[in-house]
PDB file of N, CA and C in Angstrom:
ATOM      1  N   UNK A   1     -14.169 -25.158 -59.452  1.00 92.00           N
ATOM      2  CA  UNK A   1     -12.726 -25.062 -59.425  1.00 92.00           C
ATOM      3  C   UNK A   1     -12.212 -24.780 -60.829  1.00 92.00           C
ATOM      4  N   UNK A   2     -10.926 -24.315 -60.763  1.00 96.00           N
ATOM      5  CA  UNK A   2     -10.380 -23.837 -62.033  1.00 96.00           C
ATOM      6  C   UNK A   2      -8.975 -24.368 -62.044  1.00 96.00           C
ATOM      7  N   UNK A   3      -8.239 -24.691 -63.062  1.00 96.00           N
ATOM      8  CA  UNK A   3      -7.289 -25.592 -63.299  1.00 96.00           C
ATOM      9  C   UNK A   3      -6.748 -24.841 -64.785  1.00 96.00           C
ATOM     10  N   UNK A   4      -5.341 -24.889 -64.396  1.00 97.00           N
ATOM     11  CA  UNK A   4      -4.551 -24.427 -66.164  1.00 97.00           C
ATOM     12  C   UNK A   4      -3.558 -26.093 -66.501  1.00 97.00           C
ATOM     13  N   UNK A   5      -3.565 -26.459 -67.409  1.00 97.00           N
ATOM     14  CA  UNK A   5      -2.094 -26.784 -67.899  1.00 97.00           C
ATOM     15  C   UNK A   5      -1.739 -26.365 -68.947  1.00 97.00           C
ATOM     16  N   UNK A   6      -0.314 -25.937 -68.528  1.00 97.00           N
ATOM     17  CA  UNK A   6       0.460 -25.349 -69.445  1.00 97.00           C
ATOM     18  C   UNK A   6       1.654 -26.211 -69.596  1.00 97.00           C
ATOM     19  N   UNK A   7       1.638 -26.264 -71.336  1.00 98.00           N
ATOM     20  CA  UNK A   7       2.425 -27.281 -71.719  1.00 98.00           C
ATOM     21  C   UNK A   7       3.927 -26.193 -72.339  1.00 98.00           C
ATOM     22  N   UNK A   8       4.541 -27.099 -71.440  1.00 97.00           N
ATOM     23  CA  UNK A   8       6.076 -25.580 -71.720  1.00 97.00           C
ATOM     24  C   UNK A   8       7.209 -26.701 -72.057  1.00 97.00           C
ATOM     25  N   UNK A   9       7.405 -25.657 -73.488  1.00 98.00           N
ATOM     26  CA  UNK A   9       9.164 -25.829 -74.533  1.00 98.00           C
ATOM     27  C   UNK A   9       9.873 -25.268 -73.362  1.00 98.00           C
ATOM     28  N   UNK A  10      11.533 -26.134 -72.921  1.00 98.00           N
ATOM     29  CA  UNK A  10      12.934 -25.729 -72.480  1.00 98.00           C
ATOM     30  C   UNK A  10      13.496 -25.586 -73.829  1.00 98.00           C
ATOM     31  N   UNK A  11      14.449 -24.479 -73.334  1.00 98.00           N
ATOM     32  CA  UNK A  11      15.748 -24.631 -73.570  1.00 98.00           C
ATOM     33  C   UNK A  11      16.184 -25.979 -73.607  1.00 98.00           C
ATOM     34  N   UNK A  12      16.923 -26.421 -74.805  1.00 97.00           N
ATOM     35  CA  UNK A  12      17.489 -27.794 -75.102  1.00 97.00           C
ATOM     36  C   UNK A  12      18.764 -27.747 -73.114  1.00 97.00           C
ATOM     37  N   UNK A  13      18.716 -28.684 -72.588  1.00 95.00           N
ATOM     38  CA  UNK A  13      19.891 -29.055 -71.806  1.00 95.00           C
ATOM     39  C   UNK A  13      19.236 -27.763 -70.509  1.00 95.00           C
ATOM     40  N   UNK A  14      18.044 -27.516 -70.341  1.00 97.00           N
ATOM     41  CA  UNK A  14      17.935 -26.340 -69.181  1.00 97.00           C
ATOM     42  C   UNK A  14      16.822 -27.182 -68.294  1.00 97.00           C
ATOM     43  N   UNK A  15      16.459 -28.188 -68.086  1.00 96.00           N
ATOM     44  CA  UNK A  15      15.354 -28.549 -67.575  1.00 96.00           C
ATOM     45  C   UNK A  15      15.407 -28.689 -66.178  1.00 96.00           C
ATOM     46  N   UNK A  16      16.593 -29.497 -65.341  1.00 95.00           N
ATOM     47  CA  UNK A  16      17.058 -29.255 -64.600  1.00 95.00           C
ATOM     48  C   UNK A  16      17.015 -27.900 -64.076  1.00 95.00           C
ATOM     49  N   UNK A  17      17.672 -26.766 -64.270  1.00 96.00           N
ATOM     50  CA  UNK A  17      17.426 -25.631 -63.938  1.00 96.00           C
ATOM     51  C   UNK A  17      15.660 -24.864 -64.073  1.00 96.00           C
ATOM     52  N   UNK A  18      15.297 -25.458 -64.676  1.00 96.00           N
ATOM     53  CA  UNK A  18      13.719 -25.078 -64.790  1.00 96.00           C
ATOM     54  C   UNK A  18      13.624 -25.792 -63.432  1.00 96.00           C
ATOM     55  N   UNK A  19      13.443 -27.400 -63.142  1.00 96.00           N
ATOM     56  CA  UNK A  19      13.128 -27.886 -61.955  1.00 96.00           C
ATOM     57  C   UNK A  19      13.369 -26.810 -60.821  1.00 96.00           C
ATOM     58  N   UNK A  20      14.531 -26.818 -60.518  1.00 94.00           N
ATOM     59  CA  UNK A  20      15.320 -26.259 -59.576  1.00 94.00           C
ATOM     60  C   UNK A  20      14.045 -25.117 -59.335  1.00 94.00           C
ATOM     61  N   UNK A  21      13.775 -23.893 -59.955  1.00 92.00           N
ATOM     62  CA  UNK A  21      13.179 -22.852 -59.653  1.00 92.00           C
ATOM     63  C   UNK A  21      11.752 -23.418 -59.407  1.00 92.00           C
ATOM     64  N   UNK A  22      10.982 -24.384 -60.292  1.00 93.00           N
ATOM     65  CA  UNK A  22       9.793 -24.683 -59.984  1.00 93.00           C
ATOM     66  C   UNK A  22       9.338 -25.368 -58.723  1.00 93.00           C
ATOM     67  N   UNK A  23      10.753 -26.220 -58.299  1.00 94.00           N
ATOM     68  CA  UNK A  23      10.247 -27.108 -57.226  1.00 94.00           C
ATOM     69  C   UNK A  23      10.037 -25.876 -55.819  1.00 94.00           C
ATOM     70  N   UNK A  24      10.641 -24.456 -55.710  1.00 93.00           N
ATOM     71  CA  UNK A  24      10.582 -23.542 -54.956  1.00 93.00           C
ATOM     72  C   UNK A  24       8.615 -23.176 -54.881  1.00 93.00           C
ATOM     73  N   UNK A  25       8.639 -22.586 -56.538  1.00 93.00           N
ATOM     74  CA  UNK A  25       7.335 -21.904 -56.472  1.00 93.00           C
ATOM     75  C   UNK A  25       6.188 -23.114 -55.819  1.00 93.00           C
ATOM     76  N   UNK A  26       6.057 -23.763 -56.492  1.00 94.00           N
ATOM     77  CA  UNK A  26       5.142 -24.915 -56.538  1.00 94.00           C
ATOM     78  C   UNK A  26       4.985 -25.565 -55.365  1.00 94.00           C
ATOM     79  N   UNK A  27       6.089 -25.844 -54.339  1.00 94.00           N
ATOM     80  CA  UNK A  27       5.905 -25.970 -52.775  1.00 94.00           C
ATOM     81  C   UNK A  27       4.944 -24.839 -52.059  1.00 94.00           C
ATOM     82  N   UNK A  28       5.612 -23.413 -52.335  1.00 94.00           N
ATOM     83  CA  UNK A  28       5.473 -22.291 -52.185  1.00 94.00           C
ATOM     84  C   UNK A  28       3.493 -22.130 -51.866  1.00 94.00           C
ATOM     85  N   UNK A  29       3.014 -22.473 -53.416  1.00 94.00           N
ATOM     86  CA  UNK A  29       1.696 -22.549 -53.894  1.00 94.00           C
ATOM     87  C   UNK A  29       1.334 -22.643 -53.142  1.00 94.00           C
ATOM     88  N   UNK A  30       1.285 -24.308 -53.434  1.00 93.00           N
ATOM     89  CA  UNK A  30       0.148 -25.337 -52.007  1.00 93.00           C
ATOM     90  C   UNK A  30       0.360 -24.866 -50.713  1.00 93.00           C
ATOM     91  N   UNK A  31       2.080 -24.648 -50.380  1.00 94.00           N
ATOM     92  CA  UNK A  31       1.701 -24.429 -48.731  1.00 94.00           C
ATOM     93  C   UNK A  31       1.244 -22.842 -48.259  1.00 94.00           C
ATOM     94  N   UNK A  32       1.130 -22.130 -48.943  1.00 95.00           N
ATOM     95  CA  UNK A  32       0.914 -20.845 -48.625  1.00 95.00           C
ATOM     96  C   UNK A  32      -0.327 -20.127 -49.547  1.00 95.00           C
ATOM     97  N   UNK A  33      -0.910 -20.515 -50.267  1.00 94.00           N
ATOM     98  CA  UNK A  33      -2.066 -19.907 -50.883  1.00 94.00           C
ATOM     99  C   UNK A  33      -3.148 -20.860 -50.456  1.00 94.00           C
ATOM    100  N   UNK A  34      -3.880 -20.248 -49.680  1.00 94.00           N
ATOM    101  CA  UNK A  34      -5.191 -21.087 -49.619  1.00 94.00           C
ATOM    102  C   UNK A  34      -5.752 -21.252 -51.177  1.00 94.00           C
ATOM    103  N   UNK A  35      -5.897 -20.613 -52.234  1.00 96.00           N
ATOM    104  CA  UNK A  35      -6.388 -20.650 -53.294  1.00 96.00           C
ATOM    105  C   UNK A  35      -6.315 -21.830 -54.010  1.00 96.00           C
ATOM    106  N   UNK A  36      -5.000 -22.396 -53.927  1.00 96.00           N
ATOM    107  CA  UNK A  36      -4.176 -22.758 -54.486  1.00 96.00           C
ATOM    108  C   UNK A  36      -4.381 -24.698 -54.239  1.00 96.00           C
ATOM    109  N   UNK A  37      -5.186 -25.824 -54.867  1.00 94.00           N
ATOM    110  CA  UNK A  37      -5.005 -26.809 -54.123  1.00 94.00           C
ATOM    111  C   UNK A  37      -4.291 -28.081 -54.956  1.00 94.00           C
ATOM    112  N   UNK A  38      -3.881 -27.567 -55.666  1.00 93.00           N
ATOM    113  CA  UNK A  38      -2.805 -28.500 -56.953  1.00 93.00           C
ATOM    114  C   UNK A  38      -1.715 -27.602 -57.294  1.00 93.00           C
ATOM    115  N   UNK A  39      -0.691 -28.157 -57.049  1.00 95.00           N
ATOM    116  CA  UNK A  39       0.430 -27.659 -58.725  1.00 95.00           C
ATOM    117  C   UNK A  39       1.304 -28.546 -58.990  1.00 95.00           C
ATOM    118  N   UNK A  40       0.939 -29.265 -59.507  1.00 96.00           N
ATOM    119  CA  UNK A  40       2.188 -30.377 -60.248  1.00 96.00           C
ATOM    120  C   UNK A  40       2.953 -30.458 -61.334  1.00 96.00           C
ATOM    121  N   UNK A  41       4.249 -30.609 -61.437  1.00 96.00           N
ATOM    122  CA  UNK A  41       5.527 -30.383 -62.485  1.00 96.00           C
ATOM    123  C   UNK A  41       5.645 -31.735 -62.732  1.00 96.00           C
ATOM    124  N   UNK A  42       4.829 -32.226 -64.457  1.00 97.00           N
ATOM    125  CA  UNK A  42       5.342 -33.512 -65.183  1.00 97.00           C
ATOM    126  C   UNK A  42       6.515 -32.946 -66.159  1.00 97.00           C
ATOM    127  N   UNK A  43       7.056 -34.191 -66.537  1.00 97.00           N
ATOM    128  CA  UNK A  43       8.362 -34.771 -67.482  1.00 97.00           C
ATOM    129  C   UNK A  43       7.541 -35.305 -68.350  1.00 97.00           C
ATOM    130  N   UNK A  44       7.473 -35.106 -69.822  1.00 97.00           N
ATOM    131  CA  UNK A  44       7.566 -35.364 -70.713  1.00 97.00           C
ATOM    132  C   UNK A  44       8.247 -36.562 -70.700  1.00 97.00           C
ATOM    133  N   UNK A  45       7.632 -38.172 -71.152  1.00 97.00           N
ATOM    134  CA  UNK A  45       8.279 -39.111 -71.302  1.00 97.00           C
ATOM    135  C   UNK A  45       9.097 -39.463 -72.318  1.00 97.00           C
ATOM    136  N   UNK A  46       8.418 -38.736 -73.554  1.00 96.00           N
ATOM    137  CA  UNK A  46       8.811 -38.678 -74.775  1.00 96.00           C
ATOM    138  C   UNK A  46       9.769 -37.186 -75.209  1.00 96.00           C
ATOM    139  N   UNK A  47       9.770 -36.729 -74.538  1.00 97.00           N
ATOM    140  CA  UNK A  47      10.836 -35.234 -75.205  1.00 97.00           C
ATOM    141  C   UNK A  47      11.556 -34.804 -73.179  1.00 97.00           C
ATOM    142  N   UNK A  48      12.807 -34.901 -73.441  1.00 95.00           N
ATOM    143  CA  UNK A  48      13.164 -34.311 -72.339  1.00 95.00           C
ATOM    144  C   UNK A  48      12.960 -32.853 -72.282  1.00 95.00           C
ATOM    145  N   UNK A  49      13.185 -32.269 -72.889  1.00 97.00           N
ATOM    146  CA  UNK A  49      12.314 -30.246 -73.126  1.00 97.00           C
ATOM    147  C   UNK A  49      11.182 -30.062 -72.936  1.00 97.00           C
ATOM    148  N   UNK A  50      10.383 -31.127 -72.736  1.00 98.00           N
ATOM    149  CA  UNK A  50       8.661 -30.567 -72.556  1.00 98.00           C
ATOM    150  C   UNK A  50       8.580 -31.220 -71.082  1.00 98.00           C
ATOM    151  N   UNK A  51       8.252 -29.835 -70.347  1.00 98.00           N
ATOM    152  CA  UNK A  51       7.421 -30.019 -69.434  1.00 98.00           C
ATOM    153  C   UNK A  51       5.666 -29.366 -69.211  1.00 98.00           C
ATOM    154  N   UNK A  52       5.161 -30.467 -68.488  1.00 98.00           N
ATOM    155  CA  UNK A  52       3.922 -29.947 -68.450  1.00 98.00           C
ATOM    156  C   UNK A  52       3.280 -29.540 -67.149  1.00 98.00           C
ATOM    157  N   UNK A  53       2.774 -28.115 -66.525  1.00 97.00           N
ATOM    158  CA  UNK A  53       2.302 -27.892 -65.133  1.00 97.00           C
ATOM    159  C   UNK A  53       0.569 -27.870 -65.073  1.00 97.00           C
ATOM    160  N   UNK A  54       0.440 -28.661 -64.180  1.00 96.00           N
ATOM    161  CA  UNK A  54      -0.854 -29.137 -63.621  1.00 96.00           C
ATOM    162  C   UNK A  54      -1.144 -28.081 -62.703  1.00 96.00           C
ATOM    163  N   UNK A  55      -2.004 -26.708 -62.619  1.00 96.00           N
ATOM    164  CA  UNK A  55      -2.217 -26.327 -61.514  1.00 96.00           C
ATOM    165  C   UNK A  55      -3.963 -25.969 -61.364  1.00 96.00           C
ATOM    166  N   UNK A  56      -4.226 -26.045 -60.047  1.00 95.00           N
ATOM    167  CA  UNK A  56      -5.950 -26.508 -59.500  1.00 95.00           C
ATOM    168  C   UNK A  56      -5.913 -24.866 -58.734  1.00 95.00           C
ATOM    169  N   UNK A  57      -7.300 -24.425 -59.021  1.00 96.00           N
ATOM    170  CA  UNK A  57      -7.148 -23.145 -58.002  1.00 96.00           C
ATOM    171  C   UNK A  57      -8.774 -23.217 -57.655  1.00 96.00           C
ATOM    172  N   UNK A  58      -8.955 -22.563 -56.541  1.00 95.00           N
ATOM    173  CA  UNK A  58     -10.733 -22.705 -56.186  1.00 95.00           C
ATOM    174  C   UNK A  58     -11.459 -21.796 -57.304  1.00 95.00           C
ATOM    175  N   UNK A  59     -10.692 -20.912 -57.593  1.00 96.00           N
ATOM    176  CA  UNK A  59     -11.320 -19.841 -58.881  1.00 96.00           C
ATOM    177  C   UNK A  59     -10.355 -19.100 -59.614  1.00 96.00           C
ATOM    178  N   UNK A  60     -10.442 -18.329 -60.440  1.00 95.00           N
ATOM    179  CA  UNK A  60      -9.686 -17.770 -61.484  1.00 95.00           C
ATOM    180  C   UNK A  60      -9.099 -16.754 -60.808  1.00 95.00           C
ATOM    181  N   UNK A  61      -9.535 -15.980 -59.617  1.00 97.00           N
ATOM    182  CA  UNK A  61      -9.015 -14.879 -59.038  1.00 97.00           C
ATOM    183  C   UNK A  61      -7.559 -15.488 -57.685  1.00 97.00           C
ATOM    184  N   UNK A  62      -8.130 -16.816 -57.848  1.00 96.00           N
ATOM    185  CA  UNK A  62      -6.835 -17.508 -56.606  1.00 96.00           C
ATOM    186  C   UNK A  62      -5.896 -17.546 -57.528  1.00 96.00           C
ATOM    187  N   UNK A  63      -5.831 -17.672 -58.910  1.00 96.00           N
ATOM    188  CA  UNK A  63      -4.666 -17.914 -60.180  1.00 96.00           C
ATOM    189  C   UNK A  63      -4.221 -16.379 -60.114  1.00 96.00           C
ATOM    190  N   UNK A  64      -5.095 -15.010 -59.992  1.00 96.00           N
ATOM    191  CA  UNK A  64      -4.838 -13.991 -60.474  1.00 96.00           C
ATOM    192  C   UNK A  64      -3.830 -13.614 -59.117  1.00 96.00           C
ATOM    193  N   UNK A  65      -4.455 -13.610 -57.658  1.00 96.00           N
ATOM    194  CA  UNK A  65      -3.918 -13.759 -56.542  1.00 96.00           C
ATOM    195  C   UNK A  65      -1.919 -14.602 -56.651  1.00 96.00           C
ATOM    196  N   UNK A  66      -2.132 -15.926 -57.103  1.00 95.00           N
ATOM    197  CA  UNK A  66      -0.660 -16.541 -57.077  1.00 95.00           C
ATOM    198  C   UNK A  66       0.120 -16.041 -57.959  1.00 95.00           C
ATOM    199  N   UNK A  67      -0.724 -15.515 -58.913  1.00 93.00           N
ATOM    200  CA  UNK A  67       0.575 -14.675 -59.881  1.00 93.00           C
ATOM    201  C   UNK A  67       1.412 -13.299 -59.452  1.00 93.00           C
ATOM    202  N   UNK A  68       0.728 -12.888 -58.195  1.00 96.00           N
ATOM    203  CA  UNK A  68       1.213 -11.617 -57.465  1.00 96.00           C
ATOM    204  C   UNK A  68       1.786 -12.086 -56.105  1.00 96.00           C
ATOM    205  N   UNK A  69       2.587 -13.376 -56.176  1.00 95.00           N
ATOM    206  CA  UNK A  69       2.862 -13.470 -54.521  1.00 95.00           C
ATOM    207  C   UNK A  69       4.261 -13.520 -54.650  1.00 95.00           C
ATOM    208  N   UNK A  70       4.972 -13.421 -53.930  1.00 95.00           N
ATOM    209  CA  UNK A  70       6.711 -12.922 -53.972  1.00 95.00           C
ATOM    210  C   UNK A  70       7.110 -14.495 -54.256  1.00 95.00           C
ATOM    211  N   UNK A  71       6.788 -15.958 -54.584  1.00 94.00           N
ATOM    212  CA  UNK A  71       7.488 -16.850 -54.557  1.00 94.00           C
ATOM    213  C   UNK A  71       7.098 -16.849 -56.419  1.00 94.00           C
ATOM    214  N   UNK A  72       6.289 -16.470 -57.046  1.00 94.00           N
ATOM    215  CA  UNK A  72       5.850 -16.468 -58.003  1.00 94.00           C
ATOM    216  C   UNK A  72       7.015 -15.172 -58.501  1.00 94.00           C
ATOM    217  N   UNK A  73       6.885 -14.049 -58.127  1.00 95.00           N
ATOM    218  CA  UNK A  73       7.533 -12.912 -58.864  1.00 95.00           C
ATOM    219  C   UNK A  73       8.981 -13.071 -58.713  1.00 95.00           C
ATOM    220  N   UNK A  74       9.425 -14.379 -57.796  1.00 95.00           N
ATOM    221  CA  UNK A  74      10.781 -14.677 -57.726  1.00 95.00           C
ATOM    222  C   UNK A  74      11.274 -15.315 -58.747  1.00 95.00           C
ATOM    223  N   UNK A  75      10.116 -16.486 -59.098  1.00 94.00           N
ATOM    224  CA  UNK A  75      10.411 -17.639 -60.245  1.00 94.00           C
ATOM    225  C   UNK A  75      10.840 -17.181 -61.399  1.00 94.00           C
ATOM    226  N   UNK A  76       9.849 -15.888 -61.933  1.00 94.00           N
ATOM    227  CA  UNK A  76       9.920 -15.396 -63.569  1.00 94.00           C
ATOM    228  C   UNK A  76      11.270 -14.929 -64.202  1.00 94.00           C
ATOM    229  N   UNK A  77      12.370 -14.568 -62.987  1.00 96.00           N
ATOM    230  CA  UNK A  77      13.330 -14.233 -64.006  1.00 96.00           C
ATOM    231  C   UNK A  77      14.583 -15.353 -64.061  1.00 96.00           C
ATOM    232  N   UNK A  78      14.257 -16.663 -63.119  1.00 95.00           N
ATOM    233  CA  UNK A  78      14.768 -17.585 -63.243  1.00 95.00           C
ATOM    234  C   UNK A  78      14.465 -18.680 -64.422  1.00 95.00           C
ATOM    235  N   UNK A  79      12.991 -18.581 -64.553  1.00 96.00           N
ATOM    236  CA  UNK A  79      12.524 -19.730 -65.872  1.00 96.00           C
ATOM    237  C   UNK A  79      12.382 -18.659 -67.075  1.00 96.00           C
ATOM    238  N   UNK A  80      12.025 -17.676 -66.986  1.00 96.00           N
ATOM    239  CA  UNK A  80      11.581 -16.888 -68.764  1.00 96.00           C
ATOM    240  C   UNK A  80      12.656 -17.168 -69.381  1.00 96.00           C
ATOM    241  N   UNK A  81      14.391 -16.980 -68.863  1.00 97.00           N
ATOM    242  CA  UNK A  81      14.806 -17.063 -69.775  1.00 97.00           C
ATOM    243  C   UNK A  81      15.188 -19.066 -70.524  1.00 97.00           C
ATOM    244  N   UNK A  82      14.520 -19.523 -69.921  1.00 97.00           N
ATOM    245  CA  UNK A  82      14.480 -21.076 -70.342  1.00 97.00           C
ATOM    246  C   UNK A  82      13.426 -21.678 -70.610  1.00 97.00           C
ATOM    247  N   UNK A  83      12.637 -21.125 -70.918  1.00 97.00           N
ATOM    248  CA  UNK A  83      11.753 -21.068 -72.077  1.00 97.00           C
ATOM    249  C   UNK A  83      11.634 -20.546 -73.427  1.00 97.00           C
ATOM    250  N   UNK A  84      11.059 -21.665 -74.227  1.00 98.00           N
ATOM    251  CA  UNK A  84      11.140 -21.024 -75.170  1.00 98.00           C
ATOM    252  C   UNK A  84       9.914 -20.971 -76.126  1.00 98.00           C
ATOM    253  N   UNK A  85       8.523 -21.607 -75.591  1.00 97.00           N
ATOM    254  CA  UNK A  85       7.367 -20.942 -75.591  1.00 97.00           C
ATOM    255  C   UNK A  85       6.339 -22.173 -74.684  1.00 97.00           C
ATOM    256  N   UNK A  86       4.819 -21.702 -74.484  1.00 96.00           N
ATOM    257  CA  UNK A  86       4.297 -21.959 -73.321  1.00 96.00           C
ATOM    258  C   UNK A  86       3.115 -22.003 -74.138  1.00 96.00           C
ATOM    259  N   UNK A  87       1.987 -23.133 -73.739  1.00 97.00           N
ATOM    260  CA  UNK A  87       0.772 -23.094 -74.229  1.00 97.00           C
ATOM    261  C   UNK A  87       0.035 -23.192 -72.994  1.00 97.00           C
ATOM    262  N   UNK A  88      -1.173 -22.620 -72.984  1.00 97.00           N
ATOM    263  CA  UNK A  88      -1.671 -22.751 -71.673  1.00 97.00           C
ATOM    264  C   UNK A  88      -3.389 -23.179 -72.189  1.00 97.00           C
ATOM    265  N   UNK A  89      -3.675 -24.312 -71.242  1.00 97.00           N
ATOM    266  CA  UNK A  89      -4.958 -24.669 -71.582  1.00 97.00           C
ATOM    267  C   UNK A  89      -5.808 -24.694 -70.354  1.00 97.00           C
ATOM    268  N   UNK A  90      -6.646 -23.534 -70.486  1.00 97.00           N
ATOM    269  CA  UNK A  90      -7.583 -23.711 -69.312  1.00 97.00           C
ATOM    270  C   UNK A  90      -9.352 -24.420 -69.141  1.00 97.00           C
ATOM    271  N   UNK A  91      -9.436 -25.047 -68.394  1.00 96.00           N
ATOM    272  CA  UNK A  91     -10.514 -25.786 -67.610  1.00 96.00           C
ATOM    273  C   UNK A  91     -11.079 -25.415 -66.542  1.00 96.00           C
ATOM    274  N   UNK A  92     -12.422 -26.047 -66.479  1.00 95.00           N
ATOM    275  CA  UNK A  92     -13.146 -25.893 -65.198  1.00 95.00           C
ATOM    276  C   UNK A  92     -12.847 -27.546 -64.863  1.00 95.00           C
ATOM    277  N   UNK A  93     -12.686 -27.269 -63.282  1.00 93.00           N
ATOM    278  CA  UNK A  93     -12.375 -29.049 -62.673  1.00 93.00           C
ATOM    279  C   UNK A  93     -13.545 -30.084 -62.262  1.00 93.00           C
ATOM    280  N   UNK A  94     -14.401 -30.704 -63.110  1.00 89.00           N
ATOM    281  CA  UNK A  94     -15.305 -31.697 -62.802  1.00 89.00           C
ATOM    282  C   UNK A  94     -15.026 -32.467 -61.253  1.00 89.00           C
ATOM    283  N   UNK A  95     -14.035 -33.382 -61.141  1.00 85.00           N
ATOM    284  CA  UNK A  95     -13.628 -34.214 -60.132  1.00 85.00           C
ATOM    285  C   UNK A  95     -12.116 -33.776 -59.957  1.00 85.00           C
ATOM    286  N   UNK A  96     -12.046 -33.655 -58.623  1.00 81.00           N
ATOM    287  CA  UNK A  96     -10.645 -33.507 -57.969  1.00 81.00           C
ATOM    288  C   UNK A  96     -10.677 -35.010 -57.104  1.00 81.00           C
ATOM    289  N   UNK A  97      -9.142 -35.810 -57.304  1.00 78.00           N
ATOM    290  CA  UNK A  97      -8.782 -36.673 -56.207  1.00 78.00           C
ATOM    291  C   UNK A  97      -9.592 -36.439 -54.826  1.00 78.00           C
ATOM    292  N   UNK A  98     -10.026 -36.676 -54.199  1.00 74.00           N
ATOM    293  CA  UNK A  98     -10.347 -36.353 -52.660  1.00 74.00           C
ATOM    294  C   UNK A  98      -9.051 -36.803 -51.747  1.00 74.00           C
ATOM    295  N   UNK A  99      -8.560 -37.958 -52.429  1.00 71.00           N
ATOM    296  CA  UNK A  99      -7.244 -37.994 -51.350  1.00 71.00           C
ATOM    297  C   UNK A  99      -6.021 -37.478 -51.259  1.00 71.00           C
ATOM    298  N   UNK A 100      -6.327 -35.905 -52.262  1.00 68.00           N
ATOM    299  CA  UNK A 100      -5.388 -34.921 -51.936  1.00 68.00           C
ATOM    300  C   UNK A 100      -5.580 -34.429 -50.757  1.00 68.00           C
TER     301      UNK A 100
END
């Protein structure tokens, strides 16, 4: 399995509106990409502007796959502009929860 987190700068006062669009894609993911068997949107406890996304895919081509699906190509022109930069750290997934 293959897994990104990407640790993403808001816009000061936009996070809310980041939610708003993510909670679409990220439903979207799980229920409609078989590829797809994580995506989770954390809050930063310590900085309200940093959020961090948890996402699990069976392989790198199910990531290449969700980046071309219409709930994904919907999101980008709702969050790019509320961002204001993105680190992305990728992994291979040792142990997944099973009681996902």
């Amino acid at each position: 399995m293959y897994s990104i987190l990407l640790k993403t700068r808001l816009k000061p006062g936009s996070r809310e509106a980041f939610l708003s669009a993510m909670r679409t894609n990220a439903a979207a993911s799980v229920r409609d990409e078989p590829g797809c068997l994580c995506f989770d949107v954390l809050l930063d406890r310590s900085d309200a502007d940093l959020v961090w996304l948890y996402e699990v895919y069976v392989d790198e081509a199910a990531l290449d796959a969700h980046m071309q699906t219409a709930h994904f190509l919907a999101s980008r022109p709702l969050v790019e502009p509320l961002i204001v930069e993105q680190e992305v750290i990728e992994a291979d997934v040792a142990l997944l929860n099973p009681a996902r």
